[in-house]
XYZ file of C-alpha atoms in Angstrom:
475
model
C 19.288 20.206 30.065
C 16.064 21.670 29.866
C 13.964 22.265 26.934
C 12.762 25.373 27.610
C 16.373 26.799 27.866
C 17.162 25.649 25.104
C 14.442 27.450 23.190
C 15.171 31.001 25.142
C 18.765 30.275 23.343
C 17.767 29.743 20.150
C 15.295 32.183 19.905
C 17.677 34.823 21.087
C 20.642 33.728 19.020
C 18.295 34.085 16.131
C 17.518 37.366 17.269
C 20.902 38.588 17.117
C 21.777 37.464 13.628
C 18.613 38.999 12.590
C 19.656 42.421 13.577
C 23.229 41.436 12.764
C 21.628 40.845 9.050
C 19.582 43.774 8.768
C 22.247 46.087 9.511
C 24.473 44.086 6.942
C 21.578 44.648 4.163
C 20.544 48.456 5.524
C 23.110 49.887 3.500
C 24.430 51.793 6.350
C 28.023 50.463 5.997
C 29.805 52.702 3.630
C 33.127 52.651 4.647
C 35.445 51.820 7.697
C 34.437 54.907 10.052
C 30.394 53.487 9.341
C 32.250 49.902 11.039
C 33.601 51.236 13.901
C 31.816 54.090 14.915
C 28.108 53.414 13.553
C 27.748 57.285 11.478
C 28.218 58.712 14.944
C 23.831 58.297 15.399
C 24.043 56.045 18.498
C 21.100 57.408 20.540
C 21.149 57.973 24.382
C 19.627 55.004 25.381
C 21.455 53.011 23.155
C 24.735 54.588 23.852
C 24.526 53.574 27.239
C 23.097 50.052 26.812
C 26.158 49.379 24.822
C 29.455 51.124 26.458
C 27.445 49.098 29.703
C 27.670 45.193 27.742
C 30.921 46.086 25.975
C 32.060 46.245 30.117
C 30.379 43.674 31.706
C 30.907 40.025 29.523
C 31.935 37.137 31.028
C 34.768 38.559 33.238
C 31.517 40.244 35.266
C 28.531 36.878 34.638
C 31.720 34.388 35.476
C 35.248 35.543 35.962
C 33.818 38.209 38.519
C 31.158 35.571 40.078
C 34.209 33.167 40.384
C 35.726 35.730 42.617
C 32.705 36.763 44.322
C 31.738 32.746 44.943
C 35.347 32.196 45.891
C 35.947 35.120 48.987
C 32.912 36.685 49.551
C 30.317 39.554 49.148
C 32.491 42.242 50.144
C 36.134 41.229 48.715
C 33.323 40.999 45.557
C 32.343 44.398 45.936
C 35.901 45.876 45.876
C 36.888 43.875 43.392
C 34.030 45.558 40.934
C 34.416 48.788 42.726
C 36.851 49.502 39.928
C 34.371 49.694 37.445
C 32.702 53.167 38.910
C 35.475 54.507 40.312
C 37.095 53.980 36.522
C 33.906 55.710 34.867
C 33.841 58.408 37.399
C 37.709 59.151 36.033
C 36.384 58.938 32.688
C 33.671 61.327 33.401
C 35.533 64.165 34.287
C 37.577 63.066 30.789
C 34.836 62.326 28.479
C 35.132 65.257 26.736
C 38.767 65.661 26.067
C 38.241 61.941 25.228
C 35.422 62.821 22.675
C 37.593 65.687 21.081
C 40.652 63.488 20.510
C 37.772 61.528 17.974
C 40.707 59.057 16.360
C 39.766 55.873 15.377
C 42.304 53.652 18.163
C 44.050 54.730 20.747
C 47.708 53.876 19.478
C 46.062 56.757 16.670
C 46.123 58.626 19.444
C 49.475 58.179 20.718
C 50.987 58.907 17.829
C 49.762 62.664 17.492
C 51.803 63.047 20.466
C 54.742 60.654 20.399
C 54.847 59.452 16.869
C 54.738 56.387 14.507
C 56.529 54.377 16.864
C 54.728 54.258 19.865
C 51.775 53.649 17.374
C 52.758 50.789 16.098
C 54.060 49.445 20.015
C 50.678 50.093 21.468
C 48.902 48.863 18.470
C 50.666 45.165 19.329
C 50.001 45.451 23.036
C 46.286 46.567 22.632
C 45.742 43.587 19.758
C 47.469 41.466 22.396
C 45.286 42.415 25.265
C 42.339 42.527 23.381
C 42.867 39.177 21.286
C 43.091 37.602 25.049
C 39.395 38.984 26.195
C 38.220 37.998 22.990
C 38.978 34.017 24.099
C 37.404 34.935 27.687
C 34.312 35.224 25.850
C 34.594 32.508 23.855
C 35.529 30.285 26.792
C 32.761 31.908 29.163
C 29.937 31.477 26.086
C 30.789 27.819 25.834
C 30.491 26.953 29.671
C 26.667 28.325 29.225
C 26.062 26.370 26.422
C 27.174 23.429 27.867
C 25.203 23.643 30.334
C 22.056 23.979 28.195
C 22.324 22.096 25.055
C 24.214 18.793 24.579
C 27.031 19.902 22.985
C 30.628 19.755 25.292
C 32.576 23.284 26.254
C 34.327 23.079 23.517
C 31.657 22.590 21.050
C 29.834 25.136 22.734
C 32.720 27.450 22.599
C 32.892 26.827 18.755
C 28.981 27.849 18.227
C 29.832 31.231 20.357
C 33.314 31.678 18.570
C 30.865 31.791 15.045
C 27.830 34.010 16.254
C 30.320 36.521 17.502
C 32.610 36.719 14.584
C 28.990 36.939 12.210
C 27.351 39.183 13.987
C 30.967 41.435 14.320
C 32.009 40.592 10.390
C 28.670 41.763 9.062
C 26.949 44.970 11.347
C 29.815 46.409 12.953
C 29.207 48.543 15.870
C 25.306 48.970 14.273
C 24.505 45.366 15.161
C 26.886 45.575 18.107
C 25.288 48.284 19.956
C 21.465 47.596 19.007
C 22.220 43.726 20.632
C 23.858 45.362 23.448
C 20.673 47.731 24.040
C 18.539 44.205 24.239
C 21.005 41.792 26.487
C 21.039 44.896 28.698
C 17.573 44.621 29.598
C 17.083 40.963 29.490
C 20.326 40.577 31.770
C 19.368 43.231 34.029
C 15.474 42.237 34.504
C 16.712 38.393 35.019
C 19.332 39.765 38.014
C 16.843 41.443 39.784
C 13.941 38.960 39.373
C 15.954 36.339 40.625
C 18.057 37.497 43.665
C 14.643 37.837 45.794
C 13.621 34.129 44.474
C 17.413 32.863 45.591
C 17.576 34.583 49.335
C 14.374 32.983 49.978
C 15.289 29.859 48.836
C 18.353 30.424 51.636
C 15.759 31.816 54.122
C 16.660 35.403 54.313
C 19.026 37.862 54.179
C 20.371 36.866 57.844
C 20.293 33.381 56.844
C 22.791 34.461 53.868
C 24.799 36.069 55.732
C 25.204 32.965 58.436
C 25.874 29.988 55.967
C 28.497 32.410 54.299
C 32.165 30.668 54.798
C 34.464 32.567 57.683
C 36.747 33.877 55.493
C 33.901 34.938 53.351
C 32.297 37.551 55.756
C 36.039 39.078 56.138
C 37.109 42.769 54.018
C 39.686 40.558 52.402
C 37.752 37.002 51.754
C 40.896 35.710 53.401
C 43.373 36.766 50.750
C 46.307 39.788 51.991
C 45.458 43.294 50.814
C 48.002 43.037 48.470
C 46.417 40.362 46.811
C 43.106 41.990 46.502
C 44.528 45.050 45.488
C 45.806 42.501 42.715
C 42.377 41.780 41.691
C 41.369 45.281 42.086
C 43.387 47.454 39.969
C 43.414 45.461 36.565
C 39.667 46.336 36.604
C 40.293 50.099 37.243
C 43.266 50.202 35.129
C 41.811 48.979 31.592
C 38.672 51.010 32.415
C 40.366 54.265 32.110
C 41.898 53.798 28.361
C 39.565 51.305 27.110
C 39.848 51.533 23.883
C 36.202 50.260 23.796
C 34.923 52.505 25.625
C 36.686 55.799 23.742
C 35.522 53.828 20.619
C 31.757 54.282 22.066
C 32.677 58.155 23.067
C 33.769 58.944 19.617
C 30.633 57.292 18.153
C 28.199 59.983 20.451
C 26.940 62.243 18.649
C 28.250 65.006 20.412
C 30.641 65.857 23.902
C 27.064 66.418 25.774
C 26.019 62.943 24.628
C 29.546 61.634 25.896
C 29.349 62.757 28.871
C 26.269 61.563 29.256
C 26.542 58.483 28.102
C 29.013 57.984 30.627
C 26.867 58.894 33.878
C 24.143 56.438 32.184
C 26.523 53.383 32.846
C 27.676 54.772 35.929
C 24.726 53.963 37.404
C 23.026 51.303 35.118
C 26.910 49.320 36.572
C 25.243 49.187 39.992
C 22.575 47.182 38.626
C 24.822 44.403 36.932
C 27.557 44.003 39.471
C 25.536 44.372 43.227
C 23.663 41.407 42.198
C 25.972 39.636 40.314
C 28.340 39.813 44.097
C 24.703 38.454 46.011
C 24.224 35.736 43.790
C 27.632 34.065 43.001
C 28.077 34.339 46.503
C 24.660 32.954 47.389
C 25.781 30.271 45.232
C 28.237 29.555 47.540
C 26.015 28.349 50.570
C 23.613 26.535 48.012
C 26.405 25.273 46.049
C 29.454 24.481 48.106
C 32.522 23.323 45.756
C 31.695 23.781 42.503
C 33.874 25.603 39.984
C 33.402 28.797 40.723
C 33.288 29.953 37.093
C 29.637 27.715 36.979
C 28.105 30.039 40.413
C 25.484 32.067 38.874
C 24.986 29.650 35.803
C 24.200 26.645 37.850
C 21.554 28.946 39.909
C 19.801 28.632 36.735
C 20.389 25.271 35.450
C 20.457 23.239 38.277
C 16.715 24.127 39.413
C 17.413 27.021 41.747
C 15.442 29.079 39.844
C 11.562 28.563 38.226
C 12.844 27.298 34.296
C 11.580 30.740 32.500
C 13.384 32.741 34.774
C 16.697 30.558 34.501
C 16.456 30.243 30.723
C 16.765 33.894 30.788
C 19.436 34.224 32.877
C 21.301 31.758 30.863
C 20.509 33.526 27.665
C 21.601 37.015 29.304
C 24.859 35.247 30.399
C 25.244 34.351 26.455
C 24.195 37.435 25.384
C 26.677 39.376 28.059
C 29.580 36.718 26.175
C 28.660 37.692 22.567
C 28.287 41.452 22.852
C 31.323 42.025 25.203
C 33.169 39.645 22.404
C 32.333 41.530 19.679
C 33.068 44.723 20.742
C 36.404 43.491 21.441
C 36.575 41.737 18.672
C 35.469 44.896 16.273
C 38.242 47.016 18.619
C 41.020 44.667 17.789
C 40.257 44.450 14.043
C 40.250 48.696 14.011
C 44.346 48.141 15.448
C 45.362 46.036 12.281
C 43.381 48.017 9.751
C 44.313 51.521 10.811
C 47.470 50.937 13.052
C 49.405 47.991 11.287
C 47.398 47.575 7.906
C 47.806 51.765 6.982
C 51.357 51.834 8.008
C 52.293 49.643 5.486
C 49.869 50.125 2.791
C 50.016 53.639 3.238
C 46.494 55.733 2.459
C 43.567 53.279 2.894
C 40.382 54.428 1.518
C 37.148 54.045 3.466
C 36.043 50.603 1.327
C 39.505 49.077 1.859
C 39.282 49.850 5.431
C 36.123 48.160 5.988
C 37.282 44.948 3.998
C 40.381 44.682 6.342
C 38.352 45.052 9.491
C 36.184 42.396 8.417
C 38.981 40.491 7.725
C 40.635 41.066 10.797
C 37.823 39.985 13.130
C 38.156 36.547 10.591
C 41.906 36.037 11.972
C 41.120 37.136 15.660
C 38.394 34.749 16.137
C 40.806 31.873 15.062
C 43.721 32.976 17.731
C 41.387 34.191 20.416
C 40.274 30.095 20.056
C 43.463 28.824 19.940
C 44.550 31.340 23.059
C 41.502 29.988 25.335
C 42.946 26.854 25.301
C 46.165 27.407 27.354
C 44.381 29.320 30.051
C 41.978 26.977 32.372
C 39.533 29.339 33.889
C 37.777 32.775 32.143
C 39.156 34.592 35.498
C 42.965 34.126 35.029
C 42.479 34.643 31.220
C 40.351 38.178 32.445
C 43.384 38.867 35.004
C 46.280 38.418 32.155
C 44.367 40.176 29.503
C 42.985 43.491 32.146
C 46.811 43.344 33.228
C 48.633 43.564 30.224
C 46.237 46.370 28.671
C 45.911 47.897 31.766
C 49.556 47.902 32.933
C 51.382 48.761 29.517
C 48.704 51.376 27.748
C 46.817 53.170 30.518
C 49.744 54.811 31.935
C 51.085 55.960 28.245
C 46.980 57.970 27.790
C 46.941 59.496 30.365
C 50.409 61.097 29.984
C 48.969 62.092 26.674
C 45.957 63.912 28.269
C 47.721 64.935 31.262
C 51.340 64.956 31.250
C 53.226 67.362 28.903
C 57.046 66.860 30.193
C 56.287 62.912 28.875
C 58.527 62.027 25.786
C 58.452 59.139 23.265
C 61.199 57.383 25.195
C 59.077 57.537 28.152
C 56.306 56.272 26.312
C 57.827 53.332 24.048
C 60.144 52.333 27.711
C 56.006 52.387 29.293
C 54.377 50.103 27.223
C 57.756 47.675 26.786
C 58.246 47.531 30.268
C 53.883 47.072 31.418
C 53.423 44.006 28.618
C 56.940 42.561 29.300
C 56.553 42.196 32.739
C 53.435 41.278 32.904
C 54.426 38.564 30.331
C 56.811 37.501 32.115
C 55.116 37.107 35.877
C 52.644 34.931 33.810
C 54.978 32.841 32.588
C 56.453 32.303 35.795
C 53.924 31.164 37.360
C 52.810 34.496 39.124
C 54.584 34.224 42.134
C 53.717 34.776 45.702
C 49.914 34.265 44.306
C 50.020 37.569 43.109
C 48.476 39.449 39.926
C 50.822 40.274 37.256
C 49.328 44.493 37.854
C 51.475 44.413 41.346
C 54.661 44.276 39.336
C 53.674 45.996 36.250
C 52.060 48.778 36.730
C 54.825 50.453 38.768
C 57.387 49.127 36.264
C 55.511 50.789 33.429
C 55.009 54.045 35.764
C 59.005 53.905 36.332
C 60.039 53.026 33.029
C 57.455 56.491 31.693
C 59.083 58.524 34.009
C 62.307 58.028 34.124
C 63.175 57.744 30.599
C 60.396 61.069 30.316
C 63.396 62.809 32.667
C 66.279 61.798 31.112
C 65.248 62.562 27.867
C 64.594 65.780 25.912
C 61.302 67.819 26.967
C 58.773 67.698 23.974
C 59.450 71.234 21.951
C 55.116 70.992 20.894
C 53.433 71.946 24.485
C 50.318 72.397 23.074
C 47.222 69.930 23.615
C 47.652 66.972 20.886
C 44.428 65.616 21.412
C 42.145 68.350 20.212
C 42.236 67.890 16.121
C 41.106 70.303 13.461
C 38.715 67.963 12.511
C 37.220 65.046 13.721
C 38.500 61.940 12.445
C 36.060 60.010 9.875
C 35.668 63.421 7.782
C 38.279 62.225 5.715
C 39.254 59.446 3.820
C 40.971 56.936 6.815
């Protein structure tokens, strides 16, 4: 423990309650739609900064390092390459996207399959989402461990608080204005340190020697099927993360969707190249550590001048928190205006924002108790990516794509995706493989098959292009 990191900490975590707190006094929460979508004022820069953190938490600073430490720079690099090929999908859809404008995506469902399928997805997104939420906590409490006194758990309790605050109190406002700041601390500290580390190795052809075998390999020793495990769980939840429509919706405009979109297209580069070069750095000036601690214990264990390493390790919280909440403040928006409104009926803007808030109160408490069973932030990232990925991506993008679908298809989808991918967990995944290699084509079956058999939809016409956008009336 070092003093100094302990001070970037503090003064950063201070930082984001302050702006968690001004938003909470500004006024600017008026209702529900204010929560989750921040009056639709997000600017460019801004927009960006935060659809970019909301990606890349600790399934990128730690789950993804893990992977990158474990097989190697270039298994690393396909196993992020899902994030651009994902937002290069969702460019050529962030405009439908932005039209649709509905609060959730089970909202979304139902204007084409109805209440049903709503309420489905709305459990298997609160599921998913629930599960990232404790990936967070669990990756936030490894850093703090490793700069304050206070044990992984303890430090996952302190994270588990600042993220359900700063969530509870700014919605997407504070959200997206901390995201705008880790960005740029996380990004500068990357960049600053990966010439600092390969020197410390003695070059990039010194790198590339003390590298493992297997790590210099496509694969990083593991069969293509198992990579393509690894691979598409990324790609998968990309394409219908309900995060990331969330952040769409909240643009002020299709123009500023779209390019919003080609922003974090390219900022990605600049998280996830050097994340890959120094996790797997890490690995020749590291050999067997947990994984999960490669890029943190370049900055704690002296690898790194104490500023610059105090930074990193404050990025790597802020990464934790921001990703967290914005799950977090996703999740809460399925129980208030997928569970909440079914059975209360018409919810007014005020009681909306009260049972959001509320919400994000009981999330934070099962996310906890959910981090518990899993024992690294990876495998808790795989399950979570998986059963999101697997169950609700297919069912989207036979809403924007697929007219013959029918609600059969869609409720036999997202049964079959969660259930399986339930079930390989519980059984121990085996072969070694990712839950995604048996899910994803289950769900894909299960949607078209029972599609087939099943009466053709009588309504042909686009579902996802309302009268109105959603907010303009009472939720």
């Amino acid at each position: 423990m070092q003093t100094i990191h302990v001070a970037i900490l503090a003064v950063y975590l201070l930082a984001m309650l302050g702006v968690a707190l001004y938003f909470a006094r500004s006024g600017r929460l008026r209702g529900g739609d204010d929560f989750l979508f921040a009056g639709r004022s997000l600017p460019r820069p801004v927009m960006v900064a935060t659809m970019l953190v909301t990606w890349v938490g600790s399934g990128t600073i730690i789950g993804g390092a893990n992977f990158a430490y474990t097989y190697g720079p270039i298994a690393g690099l396909v196993f992020f390459l899902g994030t651009p090929l994902g937002i290069l999908v969702l460019l050529l859809a962030a405009r439908r996207i932005r039209r649709a404008s509905r609060h959730t995506i089970p909202e979304l469902l139902e204007v084409r399959f109805g209440t049903g399928v709503r309420t489905v997805a709305a459990v298997v997104t609160a599921l998913a989402y629930v599960g990232l939420v404790a990936s967070q906590f669990i990756g936030g409490g490894y850093v703090v461990s490793l700069i304050t006194p206070l044990s992984a758990t303890q430090g996952t309790i302190l994270v588990a608080v600042v993220v359900t605050l700063l969530t509870v109190t700014g919605g997407l406002f504070s959200v997206a204005y901390t995201d705008f700041f880790s960005a740029i601390l996380i990004v500068l500290g990357l960049f600053v340190s990966l010439p600092l580390v390969f020197a410390t190795i003695g070059g990039p052809a010194a790198y590339w020697e003390g590298l493992p075998e297997q790590s210099t390999t496509f694969t990083g020793g593991l069969t293509a099927l198992q990579l393509l495990g690894y691979f598409l769980p990324l790609f998968l939840l990309l394409l219908a993360d309900q995060n990331i429509y969330q952040r769409l919706t909240a643009a002020k405009d299709e123009r500023e969707a779209r390019s919003s979109t080609l922003g974090m297209l390219f900022s990605s580069f600049l998280v996830f190249v050097p994340v890959v070069l120094l996790a797997s750095a890490a690995a020749i000036l590291m050999p067997g550590i947990n994984g999960d601690m490669s890029i943190l214990g370049l900055a704690s264990e002296g690898h790194l001048p104490a500023v610059l390493g105090g930074l990193i390790l404050a990025g790597a919280v802020a990464f934790v928190i921001t990703t967290g909440s914005s799950f977090m403040l996703s999740a809460a928006s399925n129980i208030a205006y997928d569970l909440y409104a079914r059975w209360a009926g018409e919810v007014g803007q005020r009681r909306a924002l009260v049972v959001q808030r509320l919400s994000v109160l009981g999330i934070a408490v099962v996310a906890f108790g959910l981090g518990l069973f899993f024992p690294t932030v990876l495998e808790l990232q795989m399950y979570s990516y998986t059963i999101y990925g697997a169950a609700i991506t297919p069912v989207v993008f036979a809403v924007l794509f697929w007219k013959r679908a029918t609600t059969a298809g869609a409720v036999a989808a997202l049964v079959a995706g969660a259930a399986t991918t339930i079930g390989w967990q519980v059984a121990g995944a085996p072969g070694d493989l990712n839950g995604v290699i048996v899910a994803l084509p289950a769900a894909l079956i299960a949607l078209v098959v029972a599609s087939l058999v099943t009466k053709a939809p009588e309504e042909t016409a686009e579902a996802v292009e309302p009268a109105e956008p959603a907010g303009s009336a009472e939720a």
